[in-house]
């Protein structure tokens, strides 16, 4: 249905691409299964790995939505470039914004949210991090 | 066509010279072909979607910075979100995205009934999403799990509600407005007077329900002064303020939570408007295999709303 002959296409100038139902249903099913998987991995303690695993699954889901539901697999590549390009620019903004995240000394500015260490200093003074901080007055690096 | 064209042949000869057959009613005059018209519309909607991604991108960056600086707030406060409700909402959006993609297919294959059915189902998915979100929001608002100083007001008590009311009504100088009342049992006057410099000094978490009052130097309210809690209050014995493990500045999590899910919710609302408009046009019989661009582009908008939720869900609900 999607691949008319050239003559046919001229007689009935159809545009776009008709995605087969099985692709759509398959994509929907895959998205639901991945949602269940990501909720299941949530209850497993993987330490530092929990966030990357969840984000990877989200990324796979996003690719499925973009390629199948949003037709990008059959669409003009330039539209894909627009999507990927905007995502890359968000990452660029994140990269530059993240560069100095740990370079601030929050205690220098009253009212700024304290760091994890200063929170521990107040609420769990026995914690090793808090002890290290309290010995140098909490104002050093 | 013939008589008209012959009468005005001089004016139109150069313009319509290549246009031997009759003009397609679906083709605007400034496009050469339906394909060109379609590609232009698609490029236009994709450029709009790019601005949407950048729009949400700013909030995602804010989220990332907050979480990098205060991981303890996120891992703690995430447990106040209902993973089941969030998961159901994710599934609702995915299914509505599927019905939207099927709607585009129905429009392309001249299946008017299927198109209307799929659009209505997609619309119902949007309604379902917002209904679930309403239950989530109202429960949190009831528990004072909100942004700003109200987060530190004890919920479910008459005093707490009065404080919240004062916070809401006092416009410029909230401290002055509160002075009218007996300030002793209230912690908020202190907070309200200098919120900018002292916001992080609210140590309610470790000090218990009356912690704010103690932190501000005021005497803790006597238990006898508290009105007898009704059955509804008794149903929520422990609030976040009584949790000794709550890290400082947990309200920041709820600020970014409401900002991001709220902006997303506004997009769902806008999507409902688009879906209603598409349904109306589908019932009118506007769409066919030659004219389905509006369904396609509206669908792309709906998919990007789904796409953003796919990232919001793990970032807020699934923090271990």
Short mmCIF file of C-alpha atoms in Angstrom, two decimals:
data_model
loop_
_atom_site.label_atom_id
_atom_site.label_comp_id
_atom_site.label_asym_id
_atom_site.label_seq_id
_atom_site.Cartn_x
_atom_site.Cartn_y
_atom_site.Cartn_z
CA UNK A 1 0.00 0.00 0.00
CA UNK A 2 2.80 2.32 0.82
CA UNK A 3 4.80 1.69 -2.29
CA UNK A 4 2.76 2.79 -5.24
CA UNK A 5 4.26 2.66 -8.64
CA UNK A 6 5.33 6.01 -9.97
CA UNK A 7 2.47 6.25 -12.45
CA UNK A 8 -0.06 5.33 -9.83
CA UNK A 9 1.33 7.93 -7.46
CA UNK A 10 0.91 10.59 -10.10
CA UNK A 11 -2.68 9.63 -10.78
CA UNK A 12 -3.46 9.70 -7.04
CA UNK A 13 -0.79 11.89 -5.54
CA UNK A 14 -0.66 10.40 -2.09
CA UNK A 15 1.83 11.71 0.39
CA UNK A 16 3.32 10.40 3.56
CA UNK A 17 3.82 6.82 4.58
CA UNK A 18 1.15 4.48 5.90
CA UNK A 19 2.66 2.56 8.78
CA UNK A 20 1.48 -1.07 8.96
CA UNK A 21 -0.73 -1.83 11.95
CA UNK A 22 1.62 -4.52 13.19
CA UNK A 23 4.41 -1.95 13.54
CA UNK A 24 2.16 0.35 15.57
CA UNK A 25 0.83 -2.40 17.83
CA UNK A 26 4.32 -3.84 18.22
CA UNK A 27 5.69 -0.44 19.20
CA UNK A 28 2.88 0.12 21.69
CA UNK A 29 3.41 -3.31 23.23
CA UNK A 30 7.17 -2.77 23.44
CA UNK A 31 6.60 0.56 25.19
CA UNK A 32 4.27 -0.99 27.75
CA UNK A 33 6.70 -3.88 28.41
CA UNK A 34 9.58 -1.42 28.82
CA UNK A 35 7.49 0.59 31.27
CA UNK A 36 6.94 -2.53 33.36
CA UNK A 37 10.65 -3.35 33.16
CA UNK A 38 11.68 0.13 34.27
CA UNK A 39 9.27 0.01 37.23
CA UNK A 40 10.63 -3.44 38.12
CA UNK A 41 14.26 -2.28 38.02
CA UNK A 42 13.26 0.60 40.28
CA UNK A 43 12.78 -1.77 43.22
CA UNK A 44 16.18 -3.40 42.68
CA UNK A 45 19.01 -1.63 44.44
CA UNK A 46 21.77 -1.18 41.88
CA UNK A 47 23.43 1.68 43.67
CA UNK A 48 24.79 4.18 41.18
CA UNK A 49 23.47 2.16 38.25
CA UNK A 50 19.78 2.79 38.93
CA UNK A 51 19.70 6.16 37.19
CA UNK A 52 21.63 5.14 34.03
CA UNK A 53 19.49 2.00 33.68
CA UNK A 54 16.26 3.99 34.00
CA UNK A 55 17.50 6.63 31.56
CA UNK A 56 18.63 4.00 29.05
CA UNK A 57 15.20 2.38 29.10
CA UNK A 58 13.60 5.81 28.70
CA UNK A 59 15.91 6.49 25.77
CA UNK A 60 14.93 3.20 24.07
CA UNK A 61 11.26 4.11 24.58
CA UNK A 62 11.86 7.57 23.14
CA UNK A 63 13.54 6.08 20.06
CA UNK A 64 10.58 3.72 19.52
CA UNK A 65 8.12 6.61 19.78
CA UNK A 66 10.17 8.78 17.43
CA UNK A 67 10.87 6.14 14.79
CA UNK A 68 7.51 4.33 14.66
CA UNK A 69 4.79 6.57 16.12
CA UNK A 70 6.31 9.77 14.76
CA UNK A 71 7.10 8.14 11.39
CA UNK A 72 10.74 9.21 11.46
CA UNK A 73 11.88 5.84 10.18
CA UNK A 74 10.15 6.58 6.87
CA UNK A 75 10.19 10.37 7.03
CA UNK A 76 12.61 12.83 5.47
CA UNK A 77 15.94 12.60 7.29
CA UNK A 78 15.95 16.34 7.86
CA UNK A 79 13.07 16.01 10.35
CA UNK A 80 15.14 13.49 12.28
CA UNK A 81 18.01 15.96 12.18
CA UNK A 82 15.76 18.62 13.73
CA UNK A 83 14.82 16.28 16.59
CA UNK A 84 18.33 15.00 17.24
CA UNK A 85 19.77 18.49 16.84
CA UNK A 86 17.46 20.01 19.45
CA UNK A 87 18.23 17.16 21.86
CA UNK A 88 21.96 17.70 21.31
CA UNK A 89 21.62 21.39 22.07
CA UNK A 90 19.84 20.56 25.33
CA UNK A 91 22.75 18.28 26.17
CA UNK A 92 25.16 21.08 25.29
CA UNK A 93 23.33 23.43 27.64
CA UNK A 94 23.40 20.75 30.34
CA UNK A 95 27.12 20.14 29.82
CA UNK A 96 28.03 23.80 30.21
CA UNK A 97 25.68 24.30 33.14
CA UNK A 98 27.00 21.22 34.90
CA UNK A 99 30.64 22.20 34.64
CA UNK A 100 30.74 24.25 37.83
CA UNK A 101 28.03 22.53 39.83
CA UNK A 102 30.41 21.44 42.56
CA UNK A 103 32.52 24.59 42.47
CA UNK A 104 30.30 26.71 44.70
CA UNK A 105 30.56 27.10 48.43
CA UNK A 106 26.93 27.38 49.45
CA UNK A 107 27.68 28.44 53.00
CA UNK A 108 29.10 31.68 51.63
CA UNK A 109 25.62 32.72 50.63
CA UNK A 110 23.02 32.63 53.37
CA UNK A 111 19.84 31.03 52.22
CA UNK A 112 21.42 28.86 49.59
CA UNK A 113 20.60 25.24 50.03
CA UNK A 114 23.36 23.50 51.97
CA UNK A 115 25.35 20.65 50.51
CA UNK A 116 24.92 17.06 51.51
CA UNK A 117 27.92 17.37 53.81
CA UNK A 118 26.61 20.36 55.73
CA UNK A 119 23.22 18.67 55.98
CA UNK A 120 24.94 15.66 57.51
CA UNK A 121 26.89 17.95 59.83
CA UNK A 122 23.64 19.19 61.30
CA UNK A 123 21.52 16.10 61.24
CA UNK A 124 24.06 13.30 61.56
CA UNK A 125 27.13 14.78 63.22
CA UNK A 126 28.66 11.35 63.66
CA UNK A 127 28.90 10.68 59.94
CA UNK A 128 32.48 10.55 58.63
CA UNK A 129 31.85 13.22 56.03
CA UNK A 130 30.40 15.55 58.62
CA UNK A 131 33.34 15.00 60.96
CA UNK A 132 35.80 15.78 58.25
CA UNK A 133 33.91 18.95 57.46
CA UNK A 134 33.59 20.09 61.03
CA UNK A 135 37.33 19.82 61.68
CA UNK A 136 38.08 22.48 59.11
CA UNK A 137 35.18 24.63 60.16
CA UNK A 138 32.94 23.69 57.27
CA UNK A 139 34.14 26.67 55.28
CA UNK A 140 37.03 25.08 53.41
CA UNK A 141 36.86 23.05 50.26
CA UNK B 1 -13.11 25.85 -16.05
CA UNK B 2 -13.15 26.30 -19.78
CA UNK B 3 -15.35 29.35 -20.26
CA UNK B 4 -13.86 31.09 -17.32
CA UNK B 5 -10.32 30.38 -18.41
CA UNK B 6 -10.96 31.56 -21.92
CA UNK B 7 -12.44 34.82 -20.72
CA UNK B 8 -9.46 35.58 -18.54
CA UNK B 9 -6.89 33.79 -20.60
CA UNK B 10 -4.51 36.75 -20.77
CA UNK B 11 -4.19 37.07 -17.06
CA UNK B 12 -3.75 33.43 -16.24
CA UNK B 13 -1.85 31.98 -19.13
CA UNK B 14 1.59 32.33 -17.64
CA UNK B 15 0.49 31.23 -14.20
CA UNK B 16 -1.51 28.18 -15.13
CA UNK B 17 0.32 27.15 -18.22
CA UNK B 18 1.67 23.99 -16.60
CA UNK B 19 -1.60 23.24 -14.88
CA UNK B 20 -3.40 21.27 -17.52
CA UNK B 21 -5.66 19.27 -15.22
CA UNK B 22 -8.10 20.78 -12.74
CA UNK B 23 -6.74 22.20 -9.55
CA UNK B 24 -6.60 19.96 -6.47
CA UNK B 25 -8.79 21.53 -3.75
CA UNK B 26 -6.39 20.21 -1.10
CA UNK B 27 -3.40 21.96 -2.64
CA UNK B 28 -2.70 25.55 -1.65
CA UNK B 29 -1.69 27.77 -4.53
CA UNK B 30 1.76 28.54 -3.22
CA UNK B 31 2.83 24.88 -3.39
CA UNK B 32 3.80 22.95 -6.49
CA UNK B 33 2.55 19.59 -5.33
CA UNK B 34 0.82 17.84 -2.46
CA UNK B 35 4.13 16.24 -1.57
CA UNK B 36 5.82 19.61 -1.28
CA UNK B 37 2.93 20.96 0.75
CA UNK B 38 3.04 17.94 3.05
CA UNK B 39 6.82 18.11 3.53
CA UNK B 40 6.61 21.82 4.35
CA UNK B 41 3.94 21.20 6.98
CA UNK B 42 5.99 18.40 8.49
CA UNK B 43 9.13 20.50 8.60
CA UNK B 44 7.15 23.28 10.23
CA UNK B 45 5.74 21.09 12.97
CA UNK B 46 9.15 19.50 13.57
CA UNK B 47 10.72 22.92 14.02
CA UNK B 48 7.98 23.72 16.52
CA UNK B 49 8.65 20.42 18.33
CA UNK B 50 12.33 21.39 18.48
CA UNK B 51 11.37 24.58 20.34
CA UNK B 52 9.27 22.45 22.69
CA UNK B 53 12.26 20.23 23.40
CA UNK B 54 14.40 23.28 24.12
CA UNK B 55 11.58 24.70 26.26
CA UNK B 56 11.47 21.60 28.43
CA UNK B 57 15.23 21.30 28.06
CA UNK B 58 15.73 24.32 30.30
CA UNK B 59 13.73 22.63 33.03
CA UNK B 60 15.57 19.34 32.52
CA UNK B 61 18.86 21.18 32.99
CA UNK B 62 17.49 22.84 36.14
CA UNK B 63 16.46 19.40 37.36
CA UNK B 64 19.90 17.96 36.62
CA UNK B 65 21.73 20.76 38.45
CA UNK B 66 19.45 20.47 41.47
CA UNK B 67 19.85 16.73 41.58
CA UNK B 68 23.63 16.87 41.17
CA UNK B 69 23.88 19.28 44.07
CA UNK B 70 21.30 17.66 46.32
CA UNK B 71 20.97 13.97 45.53
CA UNK B 72 19.75 13.31 49.08
CA UNK B 73 16.67 15.48 48.55
CA UNK B 74 15.68 13.60 45.42
CA UNK B 75 16.22 10.11 46.77
CA UNK B 76 14.24 11.03 49.88
CA UNK B 77 11.35 13.04 48.42
CA UNK B 78 10.75 10.71 45.49
CA UNK B 79 9.10 8.31 47.94
CA UNK B 80 6.28 10.78 48.40
CA UNK B 81 5.30 10.22 44.77
CA UNK B 82 2.98 7.35 43.94
CA UNK B 83 4.88 5.05 41.59
CA UNK B 84 1.75 3.04 40.80
CA UNK B 85 -0.18 6.14 39.77
CA UNK B 86 2.78 7.43 37.78
CA UNK B 87 3.20 4.06 36.10
CA UNK B 88 -0.48 3.88 35.20
CA UNK B 89 -0.25 7.39 33.79
CA UNK B 90 2.74 6.34 31.69
CA UNK B 91 0.74 3.44 30.28
CA UNK B 92 -2.25 5.71 29.65
CA UNK B 93 -0.10 8.10 27.65
CA UNK B 94 1.56 5.27 25.71
CA UNK B 95 -1.81 3.76 24.77
CA UNK B 96 -3.13 7.18 23.77
CA UNK B 97 -0.01 7.66 21.65
CA UNK B 98 -0.77 4.32 19.99
CA UNK B 99 -4.37 5.30 19.26
CA UNK B 100 -3.10 8.61 17.88
CA UNK B 101 -0.73 6.79 15.51
CA UNK B 102 -3.64 4.53 14.50
CA UNK B 103 -5.77 7.64 13.93
CA UNK B 104 -3.20 8.94 11.44
CA UNK B 105 -3.29 5.58 9.69
CA UNK B 106 -7.10 5.64 9.57
CA UNK B 107 -7.02 9.11 8.02
CA UNK B 108 -4.50 7.93 5.44
CA UNK B 109 -6.68 4.95 4.51
CA UNK B 110 -9.96 6.91 4.33
CA UNK B 111 -11.32 5.10 7.37
CA UNK B 112 -13.48 7.88 8.80
CA UNK B 113 -15.15 5.83 11.53
CA UNK B 114 -11.82 4.44 12.69
CA UNK B 115 -10.34 7.93 12.66
CA UNK B 116 -13.12 9.33 14.84
CA UNK B 117 -12.91 6.35 17.21
CA UNK B 118 -9.13 6.64 17.55
CA UNK B 119 -9.26 10.40 18.10
CA UNK B 120 -11.93 10.00 20.78
CA UNK B 121 -9.89 7.25 22.47
CA UNK B 122 -6.81 9.47 22.40
CA UNK B 123 -8.83 12.30 23.91
CA UNK B 124 -10.08 9.98 26.64
CA UNK B 125 -6.49 8.99 27.33
CA UNK B 126 -5.65 12.66 27.87
CA UNK B 127 -8.64 13.01 30.20
CA UNK B 128 -7.59 9.90 32.12
CA UNK B 129 -4.06 11.20 32.47
CA UNK B 130 -5.23 14.51 33.89
CA UNK B 131 -7.73 12.85 36.25
CA UNK B 132 -4.97 10.68 37.73
CA UNK B 133 -2.71 13.72 37.90
CA UNK B 134 -5.49 15.60 39.71
CA UNK B 135 -5.67 12.89 42.37
CA UNK B 136 -1.89 12.97 42.76
CA UNK B 137 -1.75 16.76 42.99
CA UNK B 138 -4.70 17.15 45.36
CA UNK B 139 -3.29 14.56 47.74
CA UNK B 140 0.05 16.37 47.85
CA UNK B 141 -1.54 19.80 48.19
CA UNK B 142 -3.60 18.45 51.07
CA UNK B 143 -0.44 17.26 52.80
CA UNK B 144 1.37 20.56 52.15
CA UNK B 145 3.85 18.73 49.94
CA UNK B 146 4.34 21.88 47.93
CA UNK B 147 6.96 24.40 46.91
CA UNK B 148 7.89 27.36 49.07
CA UNK B 149 7.38 28.07 52.77
CA UNK B 150 4.00 26.35 52.93
CA UNK B 151 5.92 23.08 52.80
CA UNK B 152 6.98 23.77 56.40
CA UNK B 153 3.49 24.48 57.67
CA UNK B 154 2.04 21.51 59.55
CA UNK B 155 -0.84 20.18 57.49
CA UNK B 156 -4.14 18.84 58.80
CA UNK B 157 -4.27 21.13 61.83
CA UNK B 158 -6.35 24.23 62.29
CA UNK B 159 -3.22 26.22 63.07
CA UNK B 160 -1.54 24.93 59.97
CA UNK B 161 -4.45 25.85 57.81
CA UNK B 162 -4.60 29.33 59.29
CA UNK B 163 -0.91 29.80 58.70
CA UNK B 164 -1.33 28.65 55.16
CA UNK B 165 -4.18 31.09 54.69
CA UNK B 166 -2.10 33.94 56.05
CA UNK B 167 0.75 33.01 53.78
CA UNK B 168 -1.60 33.12 50.87
CA UNK B 169 -3.34 36.38 51.75
CA UNK B 170 -0.45 38.44 53.05
CA UNK B 171 0.75 40.30 49.97
CA UNK B 172 3.82 42.42 50.50
CA UNK B 173 4.83 42.03 54.15
CA UNK B 174 3.57 38.68 55.34
CA UNK B 175 5.22 39.15 58.70
CA UNK B 176 3.22 42.29 59.41
CA UNK B 177 -0.06 40.64 58.59
CA UNK B 178 0.66 37.80 60.93
CA UNK B 179 1.50 40.09 63.83
CA UNK B 180 -2.21 40.81 64.12
CA UNK B 181 -2.65 37.26 65.30
CA UNK B 182 -0.95 35.74 68.27
CA UNK B 183 2.50 35.06 66.88
CA UNK B 184 3.67 32.76 69.64
CA UNK B 185 2.55 29.40 68.31
CA UNK B 186 3.47 30.23 64.77
CA UNK B 187 6.83 29.64 63.24
CA UNK B 188 6.04 31.14 59.90
CA UNK B 189 6.29 34.84 60.86
CA UNK B 190 10.00 34.38 61.30
CA UNK B 191 10.32 32.55 58.06
CA UNK B 192 8.18 35.02 56.22
CA UNK B 193 10.15 38.03 57.44
CA UNK B 194 13.42 36.86 55.94
CA UNK B 195 12.75 34.06 53.59
CA UNK B 196 15.59 34.93 51.26
CA UNK B 197 18.40 34.66 53.73
CA UNK B 198 16.98 32.18 56.15
CA UNK B 199 15.06 29.69 54.10
CA UNK B 200 17.57 26.96 54.73
CA UNK B 201 17.43 27.53 58.46
CA UNK B 202 14.07 25.83 58.74
CA UNK B 203 15.04 22.74 60.62
CA UNK B 204 11.65 21.29 61.04
CA UNK B 205 12.80 17.88 59.97
CA UNK B 206 14.90 17.01 62.97
CA UNK B 207 12.92 18.98 65.47
CA UNK B 208 9.57 17.38 64.86
CA UNK B 209 6.20 18.95 64.24
CA UNK B 210 6.83 21.92 66.44
CA UNK B 211 10.34 22.27 65.17
CA UNK B 212 9.77 25.44 63.25
CA UNK B 213 8.48 27.15 66.32
CA UNK B 214 11.51 26.09 68.33
CA UNK B 215 13.88 27.08 65.59
CA UNK B 216 12.47 30.56 65.57
CA UNK B 217 12.78 30.92 69.31
CA UNK B 218 9.06 30.88 69.97
CA UNK B 219 7.71 28.44 72.52
CA UNK B 220 6.29 25.23 71.16
CA UNK B 221 2.51 25.19 71.11
CA UNK B 222 1.07 23.36 74.04
CA UNK B 223 -0.58 20.11 73.00
CA UNK B 224 -3.71 21.09 74.90
CA UNK B 225 -4.12 24.16 72.71
CA UNK B 226 -4.49 21.98 69.64
CA UNK B 227 -8.08 21.28 68.72
CA UNK B 228 -9.23 17.72 68.87
CA UNK B 229 -8.34 16.23 65.50
CA UNK B 230 -11.25 14.99 63.47
CA UNK B 231 -11.36 11.58 61.90
CA UNK B 232 -9.78 12.91 58.74
CA UNK B 233 -6.79 14.28 60.56
CA UNK B 234 -6.28 11.05 62.41
CA UNK B 235 -6.06 9.24 59.14
CA UNK B 236 -2.76 11.01 58.46
CA UNK B 237 -0.79 10.68 61.63
CA UNK B 238 2.72 11.16 60.28
CA UNK B 239 3.52 14.14 58.09
CA UNK B 240 6.79 14.91 56.40
CA UNK B 241 7.51 17.47 59.10
CA UNK B 242 7.60 14.75 61.73
CA UNK B 243 10.07 12.66 59.78
CA UNK B 244 13.50 12.99 61.37
CA UNK B 245 15.15 11.69 58.20
CA UNK B 246 13.90 14.47 55.98
CA UNK B 247 16.86 16.35 54.52
CA UNK B 248 16.93 20.13 54.58
CA UNK B 249 15.30 21.94 51.69
CA UNK B 250 13.17 19.01 50.59
CA UNK B 251 10.69 21.56 49.27
CA UNK B 252 13.07 22.11 46.34
CA UNK B 253 12.14 18.70 45.00
CA UNK B 254 8.49 19.65 44.95
CA UNK B 255 9.27 22.97 43.27
CA UNK B 256 10.90 21.26 40.30
CA UNK B 257 8.31 18.46 40.39
CA UNK B 258 5.38 20.85 40.06
CA UNK B 259 7.19 23.00 37.50
CA UNK B 260 7.97 20.11 35.16
CA UNK B 261 4.83 18.00 35.56
CA UNK B 262 2.74 21.17 35.57
CA UNK B 263 4.19 22.39 32.30
CA UNK B 264 3.68 18.91 30.91
CA UNK B 265 0.09 18.95 32.16
CA UNK B 266 -0.52 22.24 30.37
CA UNK B 267 0.71 20.56 27.21
CA UNK B 268 -1.73 17.71 27.78
CA UNK B 269 -4.50 20.30 28.11
CA UNK B 270 -3.42 21.94 24.85
CA UNK B 271 -3.32 18.49 23.27
CA UNK B 272 -6.91 17.92 24.36
CA UNK B 273 -7.89 21.11 22.55
CA UNK B 274 -6.12 19.93 19.40
CA UNK B 275 -7.70 16.47 19.65
CA UNK B 276 -11.17 17.97 20.10
CA UNK B 277 -10.63 20.16 17.05
CA UNK B 278 -9.38 17.20 15.00
CA UNK B 279 -12.37 15.09 16.10
CA UNK B 280 -14.75 17.85 15.09
CA UNK B 281 -13.11 18.09 11.67
CA UNK B 282 -13.09 14.31 11.30
CA UNK B 283 -16.81 14.16 12.03
CA UNK B 284 -17.30 16.88 9.45
CA UNK B 285 -15.49 14.66 6.98
CA UNK B 286 -12.51 16.88 6.28
CA UNK B 287 -9.86 14.19 6.24
CA UNK B 288 -8.91 11.70 3.58
CA UNK B 289 -5.86 10.00 2.15
CA UNK B 290 -5.20 13.27 0.31
CA UNK B 291 -5.78 15.53 3.27
CA UNK B 292 -4.58 14.20 6.58
CA UNK B 293 -1.81 16.68 7.37
CA UNK B 294 -3.66 18.17 10.32
CA UNK B 295 -4.11 14.72 11.89
CA UNK B 296 -0.47 13.91 11.25
CA UNK B 297 0.94 17.13 12.70
CA UNK B 298 -1.48 17.12 15.64
CA UNK B 299 -0.38 13.54 16.25
CA UNK B 300 3.28 14.54 16.23
CA UNK B 301 2.52 17.12 18.92
CA UNK B 302 0.74 14.47 20.97
CA UNK B 303 3.68 12.08 20.61
CA UNK B 304 6.16 14.69 21.87
CA UNK B 305 3.97 15.13 24.97
CA UNK B 306 4.24 11.36 25.46
CA UNK B 307 7.97 11.49 24.76
CA UNK B 308 8.58 14.08 27.48
CA UNK B 309 6.56 12.11 30.02
CA UNK B 310 8.66 9.04 29.20
CA UNK B 311 11.61 10.96 30.67
CA UNK B 312 9.72 12.68 33.48
CA UNK B 313 8.43 9.39 34.86
CA UNK B 314 11.78 7.77 35.77
CA UNK B 315 13.32 11.11 36.75
CA UNK B 316 10.71 11.79 39.42
CA UNK B 317 8.94 8.57 40.34
CA UNK B 318 11.73 6.02 39.95
CA UNK B 319 14.53 7.41 42.10
CA UNK B 320 15.90 4.61 44.18
#
